[in-house]
Amino acid sequence: MNQADFVWMNGELVAFEDAKVHVLTHALHYGTGVFEGVRAYETPDGNPAIFRHSDHLDRLFQSARLYYMDIPFSKEELRAATHETITRNGLKSCYIRPLVFRGAGPMGLFPLDCPVEVSIAVWEWGSYLGDEGKQNGVRAKVSSWRRIGDDALIPAAKATGQYLNSVLAKIEADKAGYEEAILLDTHGYVCEGTGENLFIVKDGKIATPTYLSGVLGGINRAAAIQISRDLGFELQERQVARDELYLADEIFMTGTAAELTPVREVDDRPVGAGEPGEITRSVQRVFEDALHGRAERYADWNDVVPVPAPTP
Ligand SMILES: Cc1ncc(COP(=O)(O)O)c(C=O)c1O
């Protein structure tokens, strides 16, 4: 991880080394935080642009609301703070991590008397599942851990404590020699990866698990759905059975960190021909163009960060 110079904390930029919290921070003890993973990409005119920024800010505020947190900044203020954090760190493309968390205050499970704090960190970060994985596909394993159900937590919220679920699945997959885990929902239907939504392709048709399976409402999922349909593919949001993973012609995953990554093997069975298929490739091409501000059709997905002119 390439360290940036500044982190935005509660309204101001502080030096990386000073971006600290107290050990009694409520969120450290009980996972009472919500966050986003966002990316900015260098566009053809040289400016960075944040991919679907307003959707990420909407989801951040939605997650906060689901956990009774009032964010002490407006969306517009956080948008401007993100722009400033990117430009002051001199970055053209980066990963962006806004975090809203319960700070130090009264201990115990009742959190509402603890302050709500906000930070935005940025850093240069390659694709989560690797460039090689993006190119040739990754090997995945169906996890023994099920995705959290909505009778225990809130799958639609991107809350820090909830990620222990993904952490367990990720470690299990890694120790077994796979790049990624696929979690089933509480009923045994396919849900998603540890940090990605999942799509299968069979006989030219695309399907992706629905909210009924407890997926996180992925912003890249929405982008991939729209791109697939715009390319003329039939795409269904529906429950996906486990055996469909083994019989799929193609599988791919989407997420801010992983971008669009094909899956070439599930549980030691090759997906289709064991390499990314044609439909995956065609969606991936347009998706990459959209991320980098090269797709005119999706230009309004890019929140351009104005880079100040150099001082003479
Ligand atoms: C559990 C989980 N599912 C899906 C996603 C994909 O969401 P997005 O495309 O908004 O990054 C993420 C990443 O944020 C995630 O953590």
CSV table of C-alpha atoms and ligand atoms in Angstrom, one decimal, residues 37 56 59 147 158 163 166 192-197 216-221 254-256, ligand 1:
chain,number,residue,atom,x,y,z
A,37,GLY,CA,-14.9,1.7,-1.0
A,56,HIS,CA,-21.3,5.8,-3.0
A,59,ARG,CA,-25.1,4.3,0.2
A,147,ARG,CA,-23.5,-14.6,4.1
A,158,LYS,CA,-21.9,-1.5,4.5
A,163,TYR,CA,-17.2,-7.6,7.6
A,166,SER,CA,-16.2,-11.7,4.8
A,192,GLU,CA,-21.7,-13.0,-3.5
A,193,GLY,CA,-17.9,-12.9,-2.9
A,194,THR,CA,-16.3,-11.4,0.2
A,195,GLY,CA,-16.3,-8.0,-1.5
A,196,GLU,CA,-17.9,-8.5,-4.8
A,197,ASN,CA,-21.2,-9.3,-6.4
A,216,LEU,CA,-24.9,-5.8,-0.9
A,217,GLY,CA,-26.4,-3.4,-3.5
A,218,GLY,CA,-23.1,-3.1,-5.4
A,219,ILE,CA,-22.6,0.1,-7.4
A,220,ASN,CA,-20.5,-1.8,-9.9
A,221,ARG,CA,-23.2,-4.5,-9.9
A,254,THR,CA,-17.8,-6.9,-9.7
A,255,GLY,CA,-16.8,-4.6,-6.9
A,256,THR,CA,-15.0,-1.3,-6.4
B,1,LIG,C1,-19.8,-7.7,0.6
B,1,LIG,C2,-19.7,-6.9,-0.6
B,1,LIG,N1,-20.4,-7.2,-1.7
B,1,LIG,C3,-20.4,-6.5,-2.8
B,1,LIG,C4,-19.5,-5.4,-3.0
B,1,LIG,C5,-19.5,-4.7,-4.3
B,1,LIG,O1,-20.0,-3.4,-4.1
B,1,LIG,P1,-19.5,-2.2,-5.0
B,1,LIG,O2,-19.7,-2.6,-6.4
B,1,LIG,O3,-20.4,-1.1,-4.6
B,1,LIG,O4,-18.1,-1.9,-4.6
B,1,LIG,C6,-18.7,-5.1,-1.9
B,1,LIG,C7,-17.8,-3.9,-2.0
B,1,LIG,O5,-18.1,-2.9,-1.6
B,1,LIG,C8,-18.8,-5.8,-0.7
B,1,LIG,O6,-18.0,-5.5,0.3
